[in-house]
Structures are given as structure tokens and as C-alpha cells.
XYZ file of C-alpha atoms in Angstrom:
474
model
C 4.778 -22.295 -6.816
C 3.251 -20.140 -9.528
C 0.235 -17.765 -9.144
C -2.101 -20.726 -10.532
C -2.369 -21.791 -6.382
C -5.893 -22.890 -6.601
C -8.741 -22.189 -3.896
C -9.593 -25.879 -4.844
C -6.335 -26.899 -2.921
C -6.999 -29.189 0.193
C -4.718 -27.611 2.104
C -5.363 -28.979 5.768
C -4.508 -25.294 7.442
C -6.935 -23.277 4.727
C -10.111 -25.286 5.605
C -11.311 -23.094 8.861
C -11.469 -19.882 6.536
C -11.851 -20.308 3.019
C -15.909 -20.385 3.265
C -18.240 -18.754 5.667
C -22.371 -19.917 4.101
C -24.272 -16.710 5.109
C -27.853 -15.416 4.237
C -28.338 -12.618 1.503
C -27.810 -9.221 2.563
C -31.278 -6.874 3.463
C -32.906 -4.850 0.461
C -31.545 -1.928 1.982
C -27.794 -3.481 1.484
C -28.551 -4.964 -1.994
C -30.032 -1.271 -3.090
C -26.368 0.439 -1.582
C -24.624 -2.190 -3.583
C -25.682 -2.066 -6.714
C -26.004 2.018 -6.535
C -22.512 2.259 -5.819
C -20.142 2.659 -8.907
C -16.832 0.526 -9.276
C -13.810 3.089 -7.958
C -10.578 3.377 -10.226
C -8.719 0.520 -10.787
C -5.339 1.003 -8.789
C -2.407 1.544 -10.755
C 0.938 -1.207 -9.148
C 3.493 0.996 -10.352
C 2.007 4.179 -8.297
C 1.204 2.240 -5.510
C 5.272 0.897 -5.365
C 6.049 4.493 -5.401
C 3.219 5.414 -2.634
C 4.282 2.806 -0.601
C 8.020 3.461 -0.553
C 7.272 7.592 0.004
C 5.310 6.727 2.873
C 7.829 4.178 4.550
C 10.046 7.589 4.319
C 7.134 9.255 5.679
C 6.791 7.028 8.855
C 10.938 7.606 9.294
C 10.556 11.537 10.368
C 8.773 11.420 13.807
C 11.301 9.087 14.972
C 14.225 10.288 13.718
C 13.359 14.455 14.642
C 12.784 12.399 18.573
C 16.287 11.540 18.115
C 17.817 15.088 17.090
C 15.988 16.538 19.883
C 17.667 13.633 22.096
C 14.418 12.130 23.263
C 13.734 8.659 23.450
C 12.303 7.809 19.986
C 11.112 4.331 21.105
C 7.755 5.564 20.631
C 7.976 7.566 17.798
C 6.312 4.446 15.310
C 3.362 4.423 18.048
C 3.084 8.773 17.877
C 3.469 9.259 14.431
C 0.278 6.338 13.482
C -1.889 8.285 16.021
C -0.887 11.460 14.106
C -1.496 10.099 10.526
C -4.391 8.284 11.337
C -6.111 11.462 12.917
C -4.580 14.105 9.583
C -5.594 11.857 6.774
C -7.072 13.272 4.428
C -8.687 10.299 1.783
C -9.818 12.391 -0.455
C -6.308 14.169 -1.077
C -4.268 10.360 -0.944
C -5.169 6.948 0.928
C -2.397 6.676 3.080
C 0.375 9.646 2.322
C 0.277 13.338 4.693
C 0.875 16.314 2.816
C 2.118 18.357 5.775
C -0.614 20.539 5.205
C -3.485 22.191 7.739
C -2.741 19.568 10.135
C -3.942 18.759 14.120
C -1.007 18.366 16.537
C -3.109 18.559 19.888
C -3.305 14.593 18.774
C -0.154 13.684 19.726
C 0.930 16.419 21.982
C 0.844 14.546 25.242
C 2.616 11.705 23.630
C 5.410 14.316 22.799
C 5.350 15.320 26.699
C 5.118 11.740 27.858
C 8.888 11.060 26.212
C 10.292 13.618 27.903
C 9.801 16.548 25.118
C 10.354 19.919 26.389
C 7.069 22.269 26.277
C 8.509 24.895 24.317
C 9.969 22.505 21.751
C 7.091 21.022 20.485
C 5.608 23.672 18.473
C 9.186 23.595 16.640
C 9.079 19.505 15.842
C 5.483 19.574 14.945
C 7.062 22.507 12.090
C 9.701 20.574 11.712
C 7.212 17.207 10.811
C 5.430 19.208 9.012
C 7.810 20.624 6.392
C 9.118 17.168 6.468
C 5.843 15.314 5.335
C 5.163 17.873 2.884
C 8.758 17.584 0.889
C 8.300 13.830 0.733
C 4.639 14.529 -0.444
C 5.826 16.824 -2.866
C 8.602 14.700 -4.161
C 6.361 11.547 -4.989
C 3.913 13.642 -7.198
C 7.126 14.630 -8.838
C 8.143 11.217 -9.569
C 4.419 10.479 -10.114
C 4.658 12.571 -13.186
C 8.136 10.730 -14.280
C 5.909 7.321 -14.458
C 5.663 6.244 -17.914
C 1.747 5.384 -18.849
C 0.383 2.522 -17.028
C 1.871 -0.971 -18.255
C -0.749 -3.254 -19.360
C -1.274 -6.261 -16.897
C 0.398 -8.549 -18.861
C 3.792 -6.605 -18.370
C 3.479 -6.336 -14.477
C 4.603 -9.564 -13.658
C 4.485 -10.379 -10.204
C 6.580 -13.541 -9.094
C 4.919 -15.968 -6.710
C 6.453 -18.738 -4.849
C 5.183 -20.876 -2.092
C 6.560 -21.835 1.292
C 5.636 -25.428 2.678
C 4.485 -25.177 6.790
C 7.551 -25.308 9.110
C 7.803 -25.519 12.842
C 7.703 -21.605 12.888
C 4.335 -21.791 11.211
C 1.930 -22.287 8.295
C 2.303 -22.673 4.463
C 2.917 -19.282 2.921
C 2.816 -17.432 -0.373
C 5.242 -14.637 -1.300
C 4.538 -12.031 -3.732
C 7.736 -10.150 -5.117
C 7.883 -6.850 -7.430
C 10.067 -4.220 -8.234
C 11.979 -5.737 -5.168
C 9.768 -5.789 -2.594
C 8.043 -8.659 -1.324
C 4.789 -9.478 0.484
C 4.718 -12.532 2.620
C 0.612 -13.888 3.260
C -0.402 -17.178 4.821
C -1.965 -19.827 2.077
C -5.670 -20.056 3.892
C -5.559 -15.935 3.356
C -4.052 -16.698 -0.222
C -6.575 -18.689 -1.428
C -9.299 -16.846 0.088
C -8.232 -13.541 -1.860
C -8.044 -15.295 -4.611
C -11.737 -17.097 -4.632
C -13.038 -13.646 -3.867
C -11.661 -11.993 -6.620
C -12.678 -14.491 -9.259
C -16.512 -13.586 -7.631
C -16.152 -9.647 -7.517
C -13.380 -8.598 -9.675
C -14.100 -6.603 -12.868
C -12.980 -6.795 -16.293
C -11.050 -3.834 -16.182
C -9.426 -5.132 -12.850
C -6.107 -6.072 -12.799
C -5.153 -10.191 -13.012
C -4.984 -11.472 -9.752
C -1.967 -11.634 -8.638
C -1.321 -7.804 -9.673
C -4.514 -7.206 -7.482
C -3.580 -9.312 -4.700
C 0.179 -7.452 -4.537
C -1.407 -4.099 -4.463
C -3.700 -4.981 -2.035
C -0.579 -6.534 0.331
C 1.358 -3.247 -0.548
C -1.159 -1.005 1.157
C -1.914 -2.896 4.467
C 1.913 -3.238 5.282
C 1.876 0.545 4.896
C -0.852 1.294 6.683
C -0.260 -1.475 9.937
C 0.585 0.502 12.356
C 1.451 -0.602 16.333
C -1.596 -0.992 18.105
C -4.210 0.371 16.517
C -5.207 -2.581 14.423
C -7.102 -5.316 16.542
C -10.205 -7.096 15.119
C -12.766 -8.585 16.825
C -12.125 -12.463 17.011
C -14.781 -14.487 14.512
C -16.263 -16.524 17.561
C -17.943 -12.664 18.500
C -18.736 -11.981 14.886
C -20.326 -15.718 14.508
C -22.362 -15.235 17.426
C -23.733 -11.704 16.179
C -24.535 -13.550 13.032
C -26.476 -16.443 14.634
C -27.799 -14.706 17.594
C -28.462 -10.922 16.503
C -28.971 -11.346 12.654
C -26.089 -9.008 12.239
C -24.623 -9.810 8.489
C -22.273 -6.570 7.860
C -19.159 -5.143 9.404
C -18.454 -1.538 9.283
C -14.870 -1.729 9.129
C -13.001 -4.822 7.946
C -10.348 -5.672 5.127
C -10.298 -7.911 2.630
C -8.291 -9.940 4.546
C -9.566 -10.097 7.970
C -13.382 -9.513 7.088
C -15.730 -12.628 8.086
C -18.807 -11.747 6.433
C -19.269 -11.359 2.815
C -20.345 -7.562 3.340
C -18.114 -5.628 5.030
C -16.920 -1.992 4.326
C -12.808 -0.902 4.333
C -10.774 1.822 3.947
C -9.929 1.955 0.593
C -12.232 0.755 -2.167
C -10.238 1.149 -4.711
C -7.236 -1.677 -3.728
C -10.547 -3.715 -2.155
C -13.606 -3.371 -4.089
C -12.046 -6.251 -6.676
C -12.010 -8.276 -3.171
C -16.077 -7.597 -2.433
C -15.399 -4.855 -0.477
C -18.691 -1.811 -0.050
C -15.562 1.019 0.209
C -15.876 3.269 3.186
C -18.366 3.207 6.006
C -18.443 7.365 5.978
C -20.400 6.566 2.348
C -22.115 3.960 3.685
C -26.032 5.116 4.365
C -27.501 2.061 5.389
C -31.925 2.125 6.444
C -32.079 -1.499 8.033
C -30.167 -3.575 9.521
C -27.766 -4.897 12.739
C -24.493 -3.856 12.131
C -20.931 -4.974 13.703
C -18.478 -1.827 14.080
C -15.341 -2.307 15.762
C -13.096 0.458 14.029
C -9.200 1.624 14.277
C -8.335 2.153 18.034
C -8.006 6.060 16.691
C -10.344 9.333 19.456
C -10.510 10.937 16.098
C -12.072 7.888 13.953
C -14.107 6.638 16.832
C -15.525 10.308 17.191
C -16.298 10.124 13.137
C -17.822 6.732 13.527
C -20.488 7.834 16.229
C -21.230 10.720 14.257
C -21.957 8.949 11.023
C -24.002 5.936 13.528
C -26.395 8.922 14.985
C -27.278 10.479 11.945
C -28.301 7.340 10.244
C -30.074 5.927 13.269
C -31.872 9.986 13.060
C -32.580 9.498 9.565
C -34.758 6.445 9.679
C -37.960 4.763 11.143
C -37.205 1.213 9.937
C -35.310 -1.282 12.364
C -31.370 0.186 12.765
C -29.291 -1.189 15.068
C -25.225 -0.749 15.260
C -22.706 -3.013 17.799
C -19.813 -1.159 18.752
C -16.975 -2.740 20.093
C -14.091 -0.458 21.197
C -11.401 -0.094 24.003
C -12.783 1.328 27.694
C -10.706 4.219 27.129
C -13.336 6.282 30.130
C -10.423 9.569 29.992
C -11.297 9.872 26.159
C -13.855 12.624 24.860
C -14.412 9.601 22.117
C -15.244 7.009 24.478
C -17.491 9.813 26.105
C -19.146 10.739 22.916
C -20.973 6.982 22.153
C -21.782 7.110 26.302
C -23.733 10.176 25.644
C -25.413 9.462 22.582
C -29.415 9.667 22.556
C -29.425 5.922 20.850
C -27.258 4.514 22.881
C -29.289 1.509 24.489
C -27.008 -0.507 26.547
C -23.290 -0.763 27.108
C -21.013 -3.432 29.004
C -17.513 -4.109 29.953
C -15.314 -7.072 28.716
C -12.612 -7.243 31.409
C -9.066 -7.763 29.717
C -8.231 -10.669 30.898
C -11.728 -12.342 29.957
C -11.141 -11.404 25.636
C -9.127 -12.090 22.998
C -8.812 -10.182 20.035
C -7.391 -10.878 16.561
C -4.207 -10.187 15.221
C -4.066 -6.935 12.645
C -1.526 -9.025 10.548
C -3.225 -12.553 11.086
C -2.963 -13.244 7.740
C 1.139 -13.324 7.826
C 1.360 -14.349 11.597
C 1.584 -18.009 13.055
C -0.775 -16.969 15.405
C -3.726 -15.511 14.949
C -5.037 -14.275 18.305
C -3.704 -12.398 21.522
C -4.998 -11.859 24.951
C -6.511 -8.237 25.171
C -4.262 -5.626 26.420
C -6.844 -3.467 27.682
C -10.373 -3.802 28.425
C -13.347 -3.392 26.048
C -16.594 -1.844 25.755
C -19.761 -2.969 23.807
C -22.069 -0.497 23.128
C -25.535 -0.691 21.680
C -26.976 2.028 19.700
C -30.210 1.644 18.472
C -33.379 3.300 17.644
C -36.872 1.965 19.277
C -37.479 -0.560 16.087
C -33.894 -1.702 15.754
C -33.963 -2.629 19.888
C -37.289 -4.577 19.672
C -35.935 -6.201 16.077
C -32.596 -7.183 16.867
C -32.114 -6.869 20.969
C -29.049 -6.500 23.050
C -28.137 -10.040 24.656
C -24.931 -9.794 25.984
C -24.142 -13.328 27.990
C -23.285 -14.999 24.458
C -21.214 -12.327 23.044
C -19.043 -12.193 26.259
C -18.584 -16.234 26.310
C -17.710 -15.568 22.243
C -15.167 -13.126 23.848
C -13.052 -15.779 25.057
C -12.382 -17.097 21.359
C -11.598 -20.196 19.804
C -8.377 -21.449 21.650
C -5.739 -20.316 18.880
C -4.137 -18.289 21.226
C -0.798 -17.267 22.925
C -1.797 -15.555 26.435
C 0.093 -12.877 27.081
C 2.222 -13.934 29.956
C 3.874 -16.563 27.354
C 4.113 -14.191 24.399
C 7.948 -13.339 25.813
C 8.502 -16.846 26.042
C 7.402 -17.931 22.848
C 9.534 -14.987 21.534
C 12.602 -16.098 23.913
C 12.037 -19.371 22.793
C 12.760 -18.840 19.128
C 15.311 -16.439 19.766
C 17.520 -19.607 21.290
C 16.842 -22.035 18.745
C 18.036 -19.724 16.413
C 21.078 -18.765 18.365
C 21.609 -22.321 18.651
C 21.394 -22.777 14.912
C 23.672 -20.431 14.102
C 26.251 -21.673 16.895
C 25.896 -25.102 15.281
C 26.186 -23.984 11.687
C 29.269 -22.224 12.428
C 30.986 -25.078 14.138
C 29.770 -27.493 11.110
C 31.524 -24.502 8.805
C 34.869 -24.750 11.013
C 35.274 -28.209 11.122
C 34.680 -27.973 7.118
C 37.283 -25.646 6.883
C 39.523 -27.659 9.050
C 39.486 -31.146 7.117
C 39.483 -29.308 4.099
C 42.885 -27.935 5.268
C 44.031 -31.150 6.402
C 43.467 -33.001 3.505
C 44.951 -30.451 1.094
C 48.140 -30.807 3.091
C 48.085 -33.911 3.309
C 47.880 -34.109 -0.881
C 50.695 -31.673 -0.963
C 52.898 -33.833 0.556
C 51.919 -37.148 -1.354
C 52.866 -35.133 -4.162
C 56.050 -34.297 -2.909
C 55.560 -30.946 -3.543
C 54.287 -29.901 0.205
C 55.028 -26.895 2.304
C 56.744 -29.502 4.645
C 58.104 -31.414 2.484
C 60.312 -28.002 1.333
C 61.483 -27.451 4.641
C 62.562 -30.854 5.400
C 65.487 -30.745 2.327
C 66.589 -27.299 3.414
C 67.289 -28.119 6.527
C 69.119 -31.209 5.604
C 71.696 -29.115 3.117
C 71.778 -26.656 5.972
C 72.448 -29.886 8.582
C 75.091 -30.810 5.552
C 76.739 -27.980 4.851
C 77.997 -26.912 8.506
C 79.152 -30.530 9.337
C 81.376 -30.003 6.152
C 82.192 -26.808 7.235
C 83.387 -28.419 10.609
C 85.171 -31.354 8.550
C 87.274 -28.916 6.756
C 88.382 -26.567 9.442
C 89.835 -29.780 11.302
């Protein structure tokens, strides 16, 4: 399938997310909107060369866990809590540059595997130095690129997957040889919002879409990417008039406003770039951000000063995980606006996959338990409310689900089919083999010319010769 995959297509799977009819945003939104000025269009060649320098980059924790012989099982899980809480946006999106960075993140973690004390200091040098050769070799290269291709040059291939038993209809996107898998409904929905949003100067679609792919795979990171599930986010709408969502993607976001983290890869895609720049004056917000102390600390921050800053209706939702032992968590409990705050037990919630848009299925059983807190000023609590006995039914979600206690199954499950495949291909392959040697003798010998065929005449001279032998010595 070619990159003309049309939104248009009446694919069974894609109708439950294509379209979501909502009301227009406040004046207050519009006014941010229309202020804000379109961010650089991304270049595909220097995000190929970002993406592959920071796939290096997420290599070092793990393997510095292993020279120090420590378990480096959870070096993926240390090293996204470390880059998530270092990043610097403003320097690069997603790459460390080793420089002026926080270790006290991650400095339990290191204890927790079974780091000595005393060696820490010397890994966290060690990452350090790392992160800032790699970061230092791709603006090397980044100088070696030759000017921007035109759009016409950067082809992307795109081919299409029908649904299978393992899961829905998907769309792969392949350049410079790497390829980004996304299911069709997500497909199709990137692609009807960039024909609404998209600039002139943006890249074609597929270009956009690619780049777009290319930075989410680099960023996902295990754990820290759960979003709530849209039965919450439809109730907020219908229930609390709440029409934006502080932090979202392009392709998990359920409203048509929604801020992300990187406006220039999303802003073709609708996106209002970062919710640090965002300043709204009115409104009911949704904010469920990155399961990161140091983001959720930024977040509450940002929420109090605009609720400070205003005398119109402001109200913000925040949905994060109880985490009571955190100075984050401890930081929204002690804010002045904070109006009301409840507990989702985990095994009453669901939550939505970070990579939904390439998984079979979509939602999980929470691992934890959640908190909803309500931070408002006076007008924003008498505007908007804080009803929670719909938002914790909406909790439950839609029933696309795999509970957790058959998540190994499921996994189990597939694991044996595809043993079983492969046992039974290889069999098929022998018995191939097999005839194919049986036959070929079996032509040898019809044409007289046969390995057997050979052996029976010498042995009858040999048979021959010694009986005349005998014959002669009588």
C-alpha cells in the first residue's frame, strides 16, 4: 500500500477514533493559538541521525551496570528517570549532553541494584563523559549533513499490513533503514489531521508522519508513559466542560487541543507545543503528565502561577500516580488551590497504553494506584465543580482490556503458537528435503547412471574376478 491510504477508508477497526465532534475552544484558547508562531519545520535527515545517537545514548547506563557487575535489568527503567529529569529542551528535544546534570534522581535506583555507595559518584562520571562524547559526536556528523533535501527527494516507503490473529491492520513507514510500524485507525487519523493543520512549508505527509514516529520510539521509555483512558477524558468533556489536555501526543491526544512535548515534530499534527508556554486565563483543563517527581514538580508550579495570575474561572484536573513518599506528590497536596483530591484504587482503573497506537491492545489494568487532584481558584470551583462518582466509573474504561493477571498468559500464549510454528515449519522443511532426496535417487538410477547402480557392477567384476581366480588355481 502506498502513502495515498485515505482517511476516507472504511476500515471497520479505524471507526472508534478517527473523529471526536467537540465544541470550539474558549477565547482565551483561540487568543494562545493564533499568538503562537509556527516552530521550525523538522529536518528527517537530522532527526535519523538524532534518533540513532540517542538509541546509543540509552545503551550506557546499562552497559556501565554491567562493568560494575550489577544487575543491569533495570538500567532501561534508571536511565529514562535520569533523562527525563536532565533534559534540557531548549539545548535538544530528546539527546543529554552530559553536562551540569542531577544524579540524586536516580541514586537510590543505583543502591536498589546492589551498587556500592562509594561507586556511584564514579558511574554517574562515567555516564556523564559518556553522554557527552555521543552528544558531541552527532553535532559532528550534524555538520557532515549535506543541505536539507527537498521533500520530494525524501522518499519514505509505505506498505500496509492486512489484520491478523495477532492484531489490527498496520502501516509501516521505512527510511534510511529504519522502520516505524503504526496501527491504520492511528494512520489515518495523522493523516486527516495534517491535511487540517499542516503548513505550506511543512513537509508532505508521509515525511511528517515518519519524523513524528521517529521521535516517540525514542522517547518511550518503560513506565513512564500511561495516558488516561478516553472513557475519563469523555466524561471530563461532557460532565466538567473540560476541552484541553495539558500533555498529550499527536497520537494518543482525544481532544482537538492538546499541548506535547515537542512542537516542532507535532504542531503540523494540531498540536499547542509545550504546556510550560502554555498561559492559559479560562478554562477546565485535563493534566495527566509523564510519571517523572521532576516533571510533576514543574507541572504544579506552572498550574499555581496561572491559577495566581487570574480572576476569571481556572480550573486544572490532575491525574497522577499515589506516589504519598514523593516530595512531588506532596507538592500538589500542599498547594493553596488545591480543592479536592481522591484515590482510584489500582485494581478499580485502567489506563492506556503509551504505544497504543502500535499495540493490539490498547489498555492495561493500573499497576499502581492513582490520585485526582483538583486545583482551582474560587471562580473555576463554582464554574466547573469537582464531581468525582462519574470520573471514577469512567476509570474502569471501555472493556478493551487485558487484566493483568492474564497479561503472562496472553504473552505465554503466543510464545507457544509460535514455537509450534516453527516446530511445524521445520518438520514440513525435512520431509521436503527428504523426498527431494528420494526422488533424485531414484532418477539417478532410471538413468542408469546412479550411485547404486555403480556399486552394483563393481561388485559383480569383483564377485567375477576371484571365482576365476579360484578356477585357475584348481
Amino acid at each position: 500500500m502506498d502513502s495515498s491510504i485515505s482517511a476516507s477508508s472504511s476500515s471497520s477497526d479505524a471507526s472508534s477514533s478517527l473523529t471526536l465532534n467537540l465544541p470550539s475552544p474558549p477565547p482565551a484558547l483561540s487568543a494562545h493559538l493564533s499568538s503562537t508562531p509556527p516552530p521550525p519545520v523538522p529536518s528527517l535527515q537530522v532527526e535519523l541521525l538524532r534518533y540513532r545517537t540517542f538509541e546509543l545514548q540509552k545503551k550506557i547506563l546499562p552497559d556501565l551496570l554491567k562493568q560494575y557487575n550489577v544487575s543491569n535489568r533495570q538500567g532501561p527503567m534508571i536511565f529514562s528517570r535520569y533523562h527525563f529529569t536532565n533534559l534540557k529542551a531548549d539545548v535538544d528535544p530528546i539527546l543529554l549532553t552530559g553536562e551540569n546534570e542531577s544524579n540524586s534522581c536516580i541514586t537510590t535506583e543505583l543502591l536498589k541494584v546492589s551498587l556500592p555507595k562509594k561507586k556511584v559518584p564514579k558511574l554517574m562520571k562515567d555516564l556523564r563523559i559518556l553522554l557527552g562524547k555521543t552528544y558531541k559526536t552527532f553535532l559532528s556528523n550534524l555538520k557532515r549533513l549535506p543541505p536539507q533535501a527537498s521533500s520530494k527527494s525524501s522518499k519514505i516507503k509505505v506498505t500496509h499490513s492486512p489484520p491478523s490473529s495477532h492484531g489490527p491492520s498496520t502501516v509501516q513507514l521505512t527510511h534510511g533503514g529504519i522502520t516505524q510500524r503504526i496501527n491504520l485507525p492511528h494512520y489515518l487519523r495523522l493523516q486527516s489531521q495534517h491535511s487540517l493543520f499542516s503548513s505550506p512549508s511543512s513537509p508532505p505527509f508521509p515525511s511528517s508522519a515518519f519524523t513524528l514516529l521517529l521521535r516517540y520510539d525514542a522517547l518511550s521509555g518503560p513506565g513512564f508513559q500511561a495516558a488516561v483512558p478516553p472513557s475519563v477524558l469523555d466524561y471530563l468533556l461532557n460532565s466538567q466542560s473540560v476541552k484541553m489536555e495539558c500533555f498529550a501526543s499527536p497520537l494518543n491526544h482525544r481532544y482537538p487541543n492538546y499541548c506535547s512535548a515537542f512542537p516542532d515534530t507535532d504542531s503540523p499534527f494540531g498540536s499547542c507545543g509545550s504546556f510550560f508556554n502554555f498561559s492559559p486565563k479560562v478554562g477546565n483543563f485535563e493534566s495527566n503528565p509523564p510519571f517523572v517527581p521532576s516533571v510533576i514538580t514543574s507541572m504544579i508550579e506552572h498550574i499555581d502561577g496561572l491559577l495566581e495570575g487570574t480572576i476569571e474561572p481556572l480550573s486544572f484536573i490532575i491525574i497522577v500516580p499515589e506516589w504519598r513518599r514523593e516530595s512531588c506528590w506532596e507538592r500538589i497536596k500542599s498547594s493553596v488551590h488545591l480543592k479536592k483530591i481522591v484515590t482510584v484504587k489500582q485494581k478499580d482503573h485502567v489506563y492506556r497504553e503509551g504505544s497504543a497506537y502500535r499495540r493490539r491492545s490498547e489498555e492495561r489494568i493500573a499497576s499502581f494506584d492513582t490520585t485526582i487532584f483538583w486545583c482551582q481558584n474560587e471562580e473555576g470551583e463554582r464554574a466547573y465543580g469537582n464531581e468525582e462518582e462519574g470520573i471514577l466509573r469512567a476509570f474502569k474504561g471501555d472493556g478493551d482490556v487485558i487484566p493483568m493477571y492474564r497479561q503472562q498468559q496472553t504473552s505465554a500464549s503466543t510464545a507457544a503458537i509460535e514455537t509450534s510454528e516453527k516446530k511445524e515449519k521445520k518438520e514440513k522443511k525435512e520431509k521436503k528435503e527428504k523426498k527431494r532426496k528420494a526422488t533424485s535417487s531414484n532418477f539417478e538410477a532410471l538413468l542408469g547412471g546412479g550411485s547404486n547402480s555403480k556399486k552394483s557392477k563393481k561388485e559383480k567384476k569383483e564377485k567375477k574376478h576371484k571365482k576365476d581366480k579360484q578356477a585357475s588355481t584348481k
